[in-house]
Short mmCIF file of C-alpha atoms in Angstrom, two decimals:
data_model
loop_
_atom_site.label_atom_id
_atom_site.label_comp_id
_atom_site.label_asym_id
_atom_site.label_seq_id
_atom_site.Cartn_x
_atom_site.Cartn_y
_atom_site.Cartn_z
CA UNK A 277 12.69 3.96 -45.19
CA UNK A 278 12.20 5.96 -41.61
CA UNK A 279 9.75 3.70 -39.34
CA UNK A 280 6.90 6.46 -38.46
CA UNK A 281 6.81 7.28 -34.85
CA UNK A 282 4.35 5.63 -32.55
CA UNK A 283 3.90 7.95 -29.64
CA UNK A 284 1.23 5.38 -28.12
CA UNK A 285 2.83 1.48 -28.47
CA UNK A 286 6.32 3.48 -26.98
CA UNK A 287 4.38 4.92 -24.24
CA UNK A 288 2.43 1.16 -23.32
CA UNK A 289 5.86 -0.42 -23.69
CA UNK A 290 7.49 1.90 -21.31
CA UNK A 291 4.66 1.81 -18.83
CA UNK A 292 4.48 -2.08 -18.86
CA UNK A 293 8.64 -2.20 -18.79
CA UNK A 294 8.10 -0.13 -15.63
CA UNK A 295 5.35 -1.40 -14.12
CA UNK A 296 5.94 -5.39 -14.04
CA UNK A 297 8.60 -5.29 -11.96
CA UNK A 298 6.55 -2.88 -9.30
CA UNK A 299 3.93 -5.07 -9.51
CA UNK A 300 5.87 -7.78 -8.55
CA UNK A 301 7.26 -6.14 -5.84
CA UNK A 302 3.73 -5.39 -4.42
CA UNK A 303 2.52 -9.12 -5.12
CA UNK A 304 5.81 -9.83 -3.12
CA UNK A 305 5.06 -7.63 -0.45
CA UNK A 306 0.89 -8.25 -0.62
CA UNK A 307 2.88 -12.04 -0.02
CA UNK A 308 4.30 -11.39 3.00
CA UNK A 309 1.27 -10.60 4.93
CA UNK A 310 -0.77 -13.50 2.67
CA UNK A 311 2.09 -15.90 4.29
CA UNK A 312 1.10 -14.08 7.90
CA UNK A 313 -2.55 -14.92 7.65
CA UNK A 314 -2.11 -18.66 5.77
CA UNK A 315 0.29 -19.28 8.85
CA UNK A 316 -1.70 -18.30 11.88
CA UNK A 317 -5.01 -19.27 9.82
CA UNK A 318 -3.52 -23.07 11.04
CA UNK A 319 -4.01 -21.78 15.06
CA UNK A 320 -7.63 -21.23 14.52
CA UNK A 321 -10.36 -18.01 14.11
CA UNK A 322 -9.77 -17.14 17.26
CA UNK A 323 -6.15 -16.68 16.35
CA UNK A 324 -7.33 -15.14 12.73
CA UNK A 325 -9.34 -13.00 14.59
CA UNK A 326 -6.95 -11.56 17.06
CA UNK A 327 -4.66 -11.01 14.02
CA UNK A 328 -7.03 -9.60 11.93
CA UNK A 329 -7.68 -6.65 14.70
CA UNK A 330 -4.44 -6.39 15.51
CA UNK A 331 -2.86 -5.65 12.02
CA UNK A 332 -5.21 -3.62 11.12
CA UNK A 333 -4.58 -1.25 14.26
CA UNK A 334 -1.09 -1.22 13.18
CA UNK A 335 -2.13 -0.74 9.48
CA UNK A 336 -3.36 2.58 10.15
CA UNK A 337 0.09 4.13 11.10
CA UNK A 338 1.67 2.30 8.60
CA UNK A 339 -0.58 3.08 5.89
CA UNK A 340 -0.49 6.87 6.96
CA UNK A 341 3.51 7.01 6.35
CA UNK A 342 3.38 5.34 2.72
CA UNK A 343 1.40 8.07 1.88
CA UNK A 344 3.79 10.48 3.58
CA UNK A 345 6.69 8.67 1.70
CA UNK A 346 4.93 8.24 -1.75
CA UNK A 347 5.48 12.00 -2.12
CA UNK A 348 9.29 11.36 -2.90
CA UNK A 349 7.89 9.54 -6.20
CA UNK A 350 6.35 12.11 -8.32
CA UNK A 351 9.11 14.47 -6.69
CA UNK A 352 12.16 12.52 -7.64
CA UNK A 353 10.21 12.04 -11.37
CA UNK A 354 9.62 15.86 -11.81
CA UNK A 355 12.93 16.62 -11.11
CA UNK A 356 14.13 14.59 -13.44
CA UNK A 357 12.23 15.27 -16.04
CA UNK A 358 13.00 18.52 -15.84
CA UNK A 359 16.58 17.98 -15.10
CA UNK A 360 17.79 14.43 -15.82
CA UNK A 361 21.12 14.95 -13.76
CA UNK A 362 19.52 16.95 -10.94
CA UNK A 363 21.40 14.85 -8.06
CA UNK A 364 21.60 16.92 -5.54
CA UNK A 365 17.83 17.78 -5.47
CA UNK A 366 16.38 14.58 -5.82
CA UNK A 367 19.47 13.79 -2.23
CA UNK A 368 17.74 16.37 -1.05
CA UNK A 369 14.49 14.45 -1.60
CA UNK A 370 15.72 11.38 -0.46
CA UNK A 371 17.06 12.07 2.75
CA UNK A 372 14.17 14.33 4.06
CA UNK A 373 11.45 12.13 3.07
CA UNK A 374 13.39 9.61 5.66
CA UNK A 375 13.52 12.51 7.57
CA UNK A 376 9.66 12.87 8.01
CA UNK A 377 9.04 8.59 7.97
CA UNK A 378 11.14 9.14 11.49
CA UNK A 379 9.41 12.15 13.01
CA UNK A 380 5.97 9.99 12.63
CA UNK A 381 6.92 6.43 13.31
CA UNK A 382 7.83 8.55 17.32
CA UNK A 383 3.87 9.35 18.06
CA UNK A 384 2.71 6.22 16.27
CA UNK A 385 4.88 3.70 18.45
CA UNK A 386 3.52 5.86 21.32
CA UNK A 387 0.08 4.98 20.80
CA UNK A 388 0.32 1.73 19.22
CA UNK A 389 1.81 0.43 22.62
CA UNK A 390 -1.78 0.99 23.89
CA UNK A 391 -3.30 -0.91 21.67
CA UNK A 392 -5.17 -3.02 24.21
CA UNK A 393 -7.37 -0.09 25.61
CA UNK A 394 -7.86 1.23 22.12
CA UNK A 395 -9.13 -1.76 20.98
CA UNK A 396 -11.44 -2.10 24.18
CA UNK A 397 -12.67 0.51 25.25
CA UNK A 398 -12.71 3.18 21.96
CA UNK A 399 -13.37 0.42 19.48
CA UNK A 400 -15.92 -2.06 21.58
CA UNK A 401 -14.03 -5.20 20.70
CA UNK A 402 -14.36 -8.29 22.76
CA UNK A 403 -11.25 -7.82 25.35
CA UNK A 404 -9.62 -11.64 24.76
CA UNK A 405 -8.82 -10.86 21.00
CA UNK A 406 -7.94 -7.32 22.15
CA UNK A 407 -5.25 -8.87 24.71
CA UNK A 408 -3.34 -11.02 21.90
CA UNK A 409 -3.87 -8.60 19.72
CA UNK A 410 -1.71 -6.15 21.62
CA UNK A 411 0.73 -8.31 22.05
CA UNK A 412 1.24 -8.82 18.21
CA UNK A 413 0.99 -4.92 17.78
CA UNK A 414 3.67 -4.76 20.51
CA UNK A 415 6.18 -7.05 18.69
CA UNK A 416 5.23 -6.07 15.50
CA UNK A 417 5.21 -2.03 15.33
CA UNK A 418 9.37 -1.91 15.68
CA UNK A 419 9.25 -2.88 12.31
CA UNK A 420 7.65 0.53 10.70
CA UNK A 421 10.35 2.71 10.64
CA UNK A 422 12.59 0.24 8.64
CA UNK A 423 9.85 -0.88 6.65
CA UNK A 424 8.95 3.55 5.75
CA UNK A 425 12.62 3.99 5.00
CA UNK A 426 12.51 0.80 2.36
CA UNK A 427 9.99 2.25 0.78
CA UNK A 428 11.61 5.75 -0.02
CA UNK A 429 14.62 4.29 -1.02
CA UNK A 430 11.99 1.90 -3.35
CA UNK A 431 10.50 4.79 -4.72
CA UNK A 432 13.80 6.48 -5.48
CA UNK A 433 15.10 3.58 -7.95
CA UNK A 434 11.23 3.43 -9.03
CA UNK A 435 11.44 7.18 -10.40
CA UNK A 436 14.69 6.53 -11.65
CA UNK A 437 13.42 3.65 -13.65
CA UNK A 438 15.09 0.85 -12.10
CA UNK A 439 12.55 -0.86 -9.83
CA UNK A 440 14.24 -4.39 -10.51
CA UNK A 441 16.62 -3.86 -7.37
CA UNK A 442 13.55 -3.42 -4.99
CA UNK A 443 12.16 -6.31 -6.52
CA UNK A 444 14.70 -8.50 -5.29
CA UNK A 445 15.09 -7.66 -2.19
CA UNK A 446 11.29 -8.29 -1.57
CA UNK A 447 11.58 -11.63 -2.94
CA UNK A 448 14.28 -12.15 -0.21
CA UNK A 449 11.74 -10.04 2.43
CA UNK A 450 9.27 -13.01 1.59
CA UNK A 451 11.21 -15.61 1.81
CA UNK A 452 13.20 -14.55 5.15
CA UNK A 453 9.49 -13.48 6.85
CA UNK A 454 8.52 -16.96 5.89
CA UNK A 455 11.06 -18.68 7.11
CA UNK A 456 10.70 -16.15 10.58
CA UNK A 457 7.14 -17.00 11.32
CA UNK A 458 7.83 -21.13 10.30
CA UNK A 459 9.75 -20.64 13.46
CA UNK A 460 8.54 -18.06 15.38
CA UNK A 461 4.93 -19.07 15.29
CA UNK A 462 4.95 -23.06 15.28
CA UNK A 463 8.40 -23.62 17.22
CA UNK A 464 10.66 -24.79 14.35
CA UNK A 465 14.64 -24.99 14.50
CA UNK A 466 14.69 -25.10 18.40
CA UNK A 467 12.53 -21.40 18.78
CA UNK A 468 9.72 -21.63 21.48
CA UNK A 469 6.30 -21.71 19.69
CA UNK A 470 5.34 -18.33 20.26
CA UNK A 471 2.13 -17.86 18.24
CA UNK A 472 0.61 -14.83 17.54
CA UNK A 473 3.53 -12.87 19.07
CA UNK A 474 6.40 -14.85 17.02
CA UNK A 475 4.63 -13.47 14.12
CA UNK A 476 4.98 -10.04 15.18
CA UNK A 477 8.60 -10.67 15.78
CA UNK A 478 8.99 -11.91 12.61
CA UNK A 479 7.49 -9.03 10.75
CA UNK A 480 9.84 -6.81 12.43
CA UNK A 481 12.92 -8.55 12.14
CA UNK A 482 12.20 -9.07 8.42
CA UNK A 483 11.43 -5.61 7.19
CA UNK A 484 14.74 -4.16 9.32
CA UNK A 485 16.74 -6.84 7.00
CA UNK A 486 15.16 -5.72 4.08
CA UNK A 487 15.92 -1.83 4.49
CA UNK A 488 19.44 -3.13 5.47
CA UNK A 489 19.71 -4.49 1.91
CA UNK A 490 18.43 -1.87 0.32
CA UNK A 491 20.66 0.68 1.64
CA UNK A 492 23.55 -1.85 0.25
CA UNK A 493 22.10 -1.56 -2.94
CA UNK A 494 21.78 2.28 -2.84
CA UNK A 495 25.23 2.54 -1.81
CA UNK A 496 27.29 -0.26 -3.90
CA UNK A 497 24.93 -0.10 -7.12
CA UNK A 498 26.67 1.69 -9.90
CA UNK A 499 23.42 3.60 -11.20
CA UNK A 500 22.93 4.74 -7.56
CA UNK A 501 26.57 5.08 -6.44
CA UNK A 502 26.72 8.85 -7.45
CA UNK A 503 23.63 10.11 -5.37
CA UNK A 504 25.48 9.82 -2.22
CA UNK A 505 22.57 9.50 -0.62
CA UNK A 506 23.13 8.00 3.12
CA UNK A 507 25.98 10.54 3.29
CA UNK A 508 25.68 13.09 5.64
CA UNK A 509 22.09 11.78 6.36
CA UNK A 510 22.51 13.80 9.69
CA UNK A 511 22.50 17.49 8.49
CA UNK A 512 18.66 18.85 8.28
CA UNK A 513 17.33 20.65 4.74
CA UNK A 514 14.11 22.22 6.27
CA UNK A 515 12.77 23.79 2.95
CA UNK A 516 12.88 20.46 1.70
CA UNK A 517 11.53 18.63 4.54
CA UNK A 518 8.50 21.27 4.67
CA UNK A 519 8.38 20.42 0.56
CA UNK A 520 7.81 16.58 1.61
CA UNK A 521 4.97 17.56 4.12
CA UNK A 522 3.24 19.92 1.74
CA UNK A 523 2.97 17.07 -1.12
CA UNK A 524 2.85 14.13 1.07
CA UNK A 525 0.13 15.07 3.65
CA UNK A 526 -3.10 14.59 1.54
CA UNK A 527 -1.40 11.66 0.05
CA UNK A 528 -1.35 10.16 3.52
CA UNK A 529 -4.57 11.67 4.12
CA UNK A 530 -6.03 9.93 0.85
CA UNK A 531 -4.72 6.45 2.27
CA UNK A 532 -5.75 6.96 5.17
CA UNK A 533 -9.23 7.48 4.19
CA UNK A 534 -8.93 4.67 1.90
CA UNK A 535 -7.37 2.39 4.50
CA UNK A 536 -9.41 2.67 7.50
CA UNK A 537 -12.26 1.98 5.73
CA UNK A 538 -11.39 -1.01 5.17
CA UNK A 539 -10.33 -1.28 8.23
CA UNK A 540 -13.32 0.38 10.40
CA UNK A 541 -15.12 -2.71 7.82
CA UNK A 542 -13.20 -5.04 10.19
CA UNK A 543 -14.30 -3.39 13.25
CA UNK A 544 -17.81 -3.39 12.24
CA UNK A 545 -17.57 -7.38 10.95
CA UNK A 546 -15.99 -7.52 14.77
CA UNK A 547 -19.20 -6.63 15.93
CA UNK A 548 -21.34 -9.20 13.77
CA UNK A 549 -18.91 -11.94 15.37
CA UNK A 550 -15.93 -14.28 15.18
CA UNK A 551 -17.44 -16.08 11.87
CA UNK A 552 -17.82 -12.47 9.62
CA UNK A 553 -14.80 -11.43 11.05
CA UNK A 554 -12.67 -14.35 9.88
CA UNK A 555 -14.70 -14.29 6.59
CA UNK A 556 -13.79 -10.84 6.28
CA UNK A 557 -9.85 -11.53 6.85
CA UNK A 558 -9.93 -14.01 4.06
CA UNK A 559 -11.53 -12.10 1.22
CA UNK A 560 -9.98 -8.84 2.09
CA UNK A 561 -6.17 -11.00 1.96
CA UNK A 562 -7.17 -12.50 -1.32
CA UNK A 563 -8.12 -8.82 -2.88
CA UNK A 564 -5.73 -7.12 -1.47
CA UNK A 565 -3.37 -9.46 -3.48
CA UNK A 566 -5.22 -8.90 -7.04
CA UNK A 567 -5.11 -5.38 -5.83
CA UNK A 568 -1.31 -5.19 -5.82
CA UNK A 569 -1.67 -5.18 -9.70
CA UNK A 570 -3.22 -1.97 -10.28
CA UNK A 571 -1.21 -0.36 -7.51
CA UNK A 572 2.11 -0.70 -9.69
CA UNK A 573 0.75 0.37 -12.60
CA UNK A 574 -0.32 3.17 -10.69
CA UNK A 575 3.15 3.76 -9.29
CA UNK A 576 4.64 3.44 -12.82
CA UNK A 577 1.86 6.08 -14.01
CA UNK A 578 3.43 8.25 -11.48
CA UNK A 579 6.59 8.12 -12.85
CA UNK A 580 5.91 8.52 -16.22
CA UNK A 581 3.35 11.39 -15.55
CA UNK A 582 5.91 12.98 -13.85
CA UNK A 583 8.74 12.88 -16.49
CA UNK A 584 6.42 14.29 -19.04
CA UNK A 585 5.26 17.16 -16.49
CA UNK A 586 8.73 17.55 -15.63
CA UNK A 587 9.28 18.13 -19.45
CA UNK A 588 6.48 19.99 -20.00
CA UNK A 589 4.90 17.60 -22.61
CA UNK A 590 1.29 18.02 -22.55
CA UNK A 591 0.86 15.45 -24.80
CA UNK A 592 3.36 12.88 -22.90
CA UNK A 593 1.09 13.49 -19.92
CA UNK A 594 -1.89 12.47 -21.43
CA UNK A 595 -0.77 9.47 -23.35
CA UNK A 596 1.25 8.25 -20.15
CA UNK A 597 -1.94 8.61 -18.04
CA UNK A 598 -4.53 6.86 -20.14
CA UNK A 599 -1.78 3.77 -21.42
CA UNK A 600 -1.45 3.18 -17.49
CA UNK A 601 -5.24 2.96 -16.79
CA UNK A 602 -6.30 0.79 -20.03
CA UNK A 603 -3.39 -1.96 -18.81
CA UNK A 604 -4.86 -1.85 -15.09
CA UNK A 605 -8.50 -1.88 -15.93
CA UNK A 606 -8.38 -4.45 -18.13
CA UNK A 607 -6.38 -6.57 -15.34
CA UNK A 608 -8.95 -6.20 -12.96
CA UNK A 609 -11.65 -7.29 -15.20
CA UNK A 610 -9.92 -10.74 -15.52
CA UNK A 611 -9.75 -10.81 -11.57
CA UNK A 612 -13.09 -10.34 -11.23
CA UNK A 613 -14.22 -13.17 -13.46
CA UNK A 614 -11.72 -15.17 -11.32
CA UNK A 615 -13.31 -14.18 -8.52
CA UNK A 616 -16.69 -15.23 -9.48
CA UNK A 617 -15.83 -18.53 -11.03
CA UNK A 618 -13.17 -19.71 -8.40
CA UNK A 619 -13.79 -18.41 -4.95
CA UNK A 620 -13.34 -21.76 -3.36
CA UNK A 621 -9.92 -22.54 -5.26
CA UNK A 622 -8.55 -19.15 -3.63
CA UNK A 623 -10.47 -19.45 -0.01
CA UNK A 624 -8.57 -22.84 -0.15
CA UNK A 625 -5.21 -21.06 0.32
CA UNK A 626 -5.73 -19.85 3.58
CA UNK A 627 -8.22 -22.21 4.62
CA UNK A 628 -9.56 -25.72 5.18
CA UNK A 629 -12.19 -25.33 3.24
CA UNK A 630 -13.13 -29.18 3.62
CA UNK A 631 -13.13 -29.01 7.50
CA UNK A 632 -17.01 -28.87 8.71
CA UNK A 633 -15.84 -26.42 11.33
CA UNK A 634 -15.03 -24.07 8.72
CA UNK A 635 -18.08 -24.59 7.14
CA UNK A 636 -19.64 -21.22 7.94
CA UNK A 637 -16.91 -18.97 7.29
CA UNK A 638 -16.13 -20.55 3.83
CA UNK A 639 -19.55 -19.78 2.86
CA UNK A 640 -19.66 -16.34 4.01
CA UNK A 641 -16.30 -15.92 2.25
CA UNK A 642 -17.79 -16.80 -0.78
CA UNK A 643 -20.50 -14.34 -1.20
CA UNK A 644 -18.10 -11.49 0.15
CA UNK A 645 -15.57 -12.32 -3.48
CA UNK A 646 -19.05 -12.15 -5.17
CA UNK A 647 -19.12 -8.40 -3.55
CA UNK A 648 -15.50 -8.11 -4.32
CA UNK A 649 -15.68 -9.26 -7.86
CA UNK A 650 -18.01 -6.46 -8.65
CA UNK A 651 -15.69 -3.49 -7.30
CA UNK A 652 -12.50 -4.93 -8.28
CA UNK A 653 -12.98 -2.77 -11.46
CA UNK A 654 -13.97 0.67 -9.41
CA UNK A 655 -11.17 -0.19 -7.25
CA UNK A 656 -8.30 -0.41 -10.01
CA UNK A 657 -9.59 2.77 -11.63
CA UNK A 658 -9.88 4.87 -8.39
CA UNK A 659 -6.09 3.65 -7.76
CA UNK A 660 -4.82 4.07 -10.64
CA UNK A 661 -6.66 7.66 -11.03
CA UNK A 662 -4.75 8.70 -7.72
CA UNK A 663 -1.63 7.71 -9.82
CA UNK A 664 -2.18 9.66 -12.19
CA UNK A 665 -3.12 12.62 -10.80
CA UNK A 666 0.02 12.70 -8.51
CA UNK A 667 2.15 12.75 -11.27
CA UNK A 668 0.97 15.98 -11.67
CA UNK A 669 1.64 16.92 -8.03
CA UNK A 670 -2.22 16.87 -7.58
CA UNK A 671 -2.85 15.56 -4.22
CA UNK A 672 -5.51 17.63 -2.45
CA UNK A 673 -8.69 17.40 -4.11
CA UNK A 674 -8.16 13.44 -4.49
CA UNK A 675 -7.94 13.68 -0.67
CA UNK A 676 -11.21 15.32 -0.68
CA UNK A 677 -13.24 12.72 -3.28
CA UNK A 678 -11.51 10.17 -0.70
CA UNK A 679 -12.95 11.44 2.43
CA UNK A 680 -16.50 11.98 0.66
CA UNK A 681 -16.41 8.53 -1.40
CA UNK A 682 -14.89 6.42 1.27
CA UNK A 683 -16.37 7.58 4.40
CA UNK A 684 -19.05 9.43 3.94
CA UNK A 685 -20.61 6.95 1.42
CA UNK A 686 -18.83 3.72 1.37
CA UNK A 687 -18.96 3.14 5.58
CA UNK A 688 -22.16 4.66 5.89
CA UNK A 689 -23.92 2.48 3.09
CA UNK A 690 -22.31 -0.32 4.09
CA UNK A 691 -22.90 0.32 8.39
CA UNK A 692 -26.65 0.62 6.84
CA UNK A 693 -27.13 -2.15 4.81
CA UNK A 694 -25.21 -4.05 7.44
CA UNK A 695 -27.53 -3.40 10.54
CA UNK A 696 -30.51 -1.64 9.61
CA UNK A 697 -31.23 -3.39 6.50
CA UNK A 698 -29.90 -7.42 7.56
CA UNK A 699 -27.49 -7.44 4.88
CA UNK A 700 -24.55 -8.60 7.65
CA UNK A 701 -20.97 -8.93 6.55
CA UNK A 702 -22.23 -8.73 2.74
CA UNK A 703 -24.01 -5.27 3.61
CA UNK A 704 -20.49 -3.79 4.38
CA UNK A 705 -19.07 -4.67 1.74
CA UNK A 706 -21.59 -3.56 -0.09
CA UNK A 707 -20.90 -0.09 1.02
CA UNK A 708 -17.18 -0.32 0.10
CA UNK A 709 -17.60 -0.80 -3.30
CA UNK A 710 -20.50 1.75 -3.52
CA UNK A 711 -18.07 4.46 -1.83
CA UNK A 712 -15.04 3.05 -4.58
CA UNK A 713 -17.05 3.78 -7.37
CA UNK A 714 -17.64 7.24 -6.43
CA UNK A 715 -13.96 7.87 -5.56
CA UNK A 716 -12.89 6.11 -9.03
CA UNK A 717 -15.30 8.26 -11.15
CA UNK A 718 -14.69 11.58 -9.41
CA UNK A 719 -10.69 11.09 -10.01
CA UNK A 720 -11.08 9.97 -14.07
CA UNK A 721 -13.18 13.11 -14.34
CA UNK A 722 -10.57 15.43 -12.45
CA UNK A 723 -8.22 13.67 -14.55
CA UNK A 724 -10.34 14.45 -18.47
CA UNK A 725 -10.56 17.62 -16.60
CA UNK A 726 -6.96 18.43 -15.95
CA UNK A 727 -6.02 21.11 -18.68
CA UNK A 728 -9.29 23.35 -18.30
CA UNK A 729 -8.16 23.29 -14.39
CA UNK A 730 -4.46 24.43 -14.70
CA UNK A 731 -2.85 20.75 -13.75
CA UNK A 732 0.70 20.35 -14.17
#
């Protein structure tokens, strides 16, 4: 007797099979800056502080060429879905996606060496956390263009289906920047205790080791041997680098909008004081490691969006779309409970939370995971949405709900809660999830939307 087909269990079984080990990549990666924080959390908020501003100065460059980068993802996918031995367009795809992390990290080192006067005198921040945190930004920025050119060759075994390699060499990214800052930042193994700057240094050093191994992988791995694709890396493909531009501009654009939000929300808590600011640092580490989660199922629904456009499988798309946001929302719904019922347990990690100095931020921490709990679910469908609708090589009008939802509702409720209204640190974030509901229900309605408007 022939087993009936099940279209929907093989489509949740592929998604998950992809997915885990991307989400344990980004856990591994959300990890390495979680180490970062718990590390110079020891040195005190002052240190936190300083950190806090100047990571997220360097965030927004970084942040900008992921989304640049992502675009080799649903590229590689469609190209293989529509020809499963097209090697010499998805090397094509490869190398100029490389090609463009390069011609951005040039401006972006450029500016982020001034980080001291940005931070002073265009962002109002108090100028003795602007000093150190220049000097992290100045150890810590050599480490983008290594870190951009992991990433593509991550999302070229992701879209080939074999994200286990990129997992490992994360794991050994975590455990190397751990060791790195152990020493750099404390003095350990004969080093000079170098603070705040050793942990630059170690971030640097750490993600140029990890493209390093990568680009072993790529080139000894049998599935990968065939691409070829650090040969020749020298000769230009303009059409192609224009192709990578084209798709990966709003992506960055979307991040970007999504990212300095969050980060304009540190700013602003910079203005409310060391306390908020330090609060703020703690609760946006601990989501930003639950959010890892819905970001690889995202990247997985990518991928599999992308094989069935590729294929032209109308049916494939929707079934690989909708498997990929049932697993991720009903992840985040189980983080947000946590959140709610064990905010101490996870402030704890980073934090004394026993130490009366620490009183005050530990409390404010608290009430900013009760804020955090609630749009944990808006957040994991707005990400996952994205995801989807990439897959489909849709990338502009998600750019557009981002700038409206993030910006022009999520910082502007929150800067008005925050100061006109009293709410403080909890008013921001306030406004953030606000502005990630909006984004999350304008891209699952593009998304129901997507055969009436002519999508993939």
């Amino acid at each position: 007797m022939t087993t009936p087909p099940r279209p929907w269990r093989t489509e949740f079984a592929a998604t998950l099979t992809l997915a885990w080990p991307l989400v344990a990549t980004n856990l591994a990666q959300a990890l390495v800056g979680a180490t970062d924080v718990a590390m110079l959390g020891r040195l005190g908020p002052d240190t936190l502080a300083a950190a806090t501003l100047g990571l997220n100065l360097y965030l927004v460059f970084l942040v900008f060429g992921m989304g640049l980068t992502t675009a080799a993802v649903p590229m590689i996918a469609r190209e293989r879905g529509a020809r499963p031995h097209a090697v010499r367009d998805i090397r094509r795809t490869v190398r100029q996606t490389i090609w463009v992390a390069a011609t951005l990290c040039i401006p972006s080192w450029i500016l982020l060496w001034q980080a001291e006067p940005i931070l002073v005198h265009l962002l109002d921040q108090d100028p003795a956390l602007a000093h150190e945190a220049a000097r992290f930004v100045r150890a810590v920025m050599w480490g983008m263009l290594p870190s951009l050119a992991f990433l593509v060759l991550r999302a070229f075994v992701a879209a080939l289906e074999r994200p286990g390699w990129s997992l490992v060499v994360m794991v050994g990214l975590l455990s190397v920047n751990a060791a790195l800052n152990w020493m750099l930042i404390f003095g350990h193994a004969g080093f000079p205790a170098l603070g705040l700057l050793g942990s630059g240094m170690a971030s640097s050093i750490a993600n140029g080791l990890s493209f390093v191994a990568m680009a072993i992988v790529i080139v000894c791995a049998r599935p990968f041997r065939r691409y070829h694709l650090l040969g020749r890396f020298w000769r230009p493909d303009w059409p192609r680098y224009r192709a990578v531009w084209t798709l990966g501009l709003p992506i960055a654009i979307t991040l970007g909008f999504e990212s300095t939000v969050f980060i304009a929300a540190v700013f602003l808590m910079g203005l409310l004081g060391t306390v908020p600011l330090a609060a703020h640092a703690i609760a946006i580490q601990i989501a930003s490691v639950t959010f890892m989660v819905p970001l690889g199922i995202a990247q997985a629904a990518t991928v599999r969006v992308g094989l069935a456009s590729g294929r032209g499988d109308r049916a494939g798309i929707g079934r690989a779309g909708w498997a990929a946001f049932a697993i991720g929302e009903g992840f985040m719904v189980l983080t947000a409970l946590l959140l709610v019922l064990a905010p101490q347990l996870l402030i704890g990690i980073i934090l004394d939370v026993d130490a009366p100095a620490n009183a005050p931020v530990v409390a404010l921490a608290i009430s900013l995971l009760a804020v955090a709990a609630v749009f944990q679910v808006v957040d994991g469908a707005q990400v996952i949405g994205a995801g989807m609708l990439r897959g489909l090589g849709d990338t502009t009008v998600p750019m557009l709900f981002a700038a409206i939802g993030y910006w022009g509702i999520g910082i502007g409720v929150g800067a008005w809660l925050a100061f006109a209204r009293g709410w403080g640190g909890v008013g921001i974030w306030t406004g953030l999830a606000t502005g990630l509901a909006v984004v999350s229900v304008l891209m699952i309605a593009r998304w129901h939307a997507r055969e009436r408007l002519g999508l993939g």
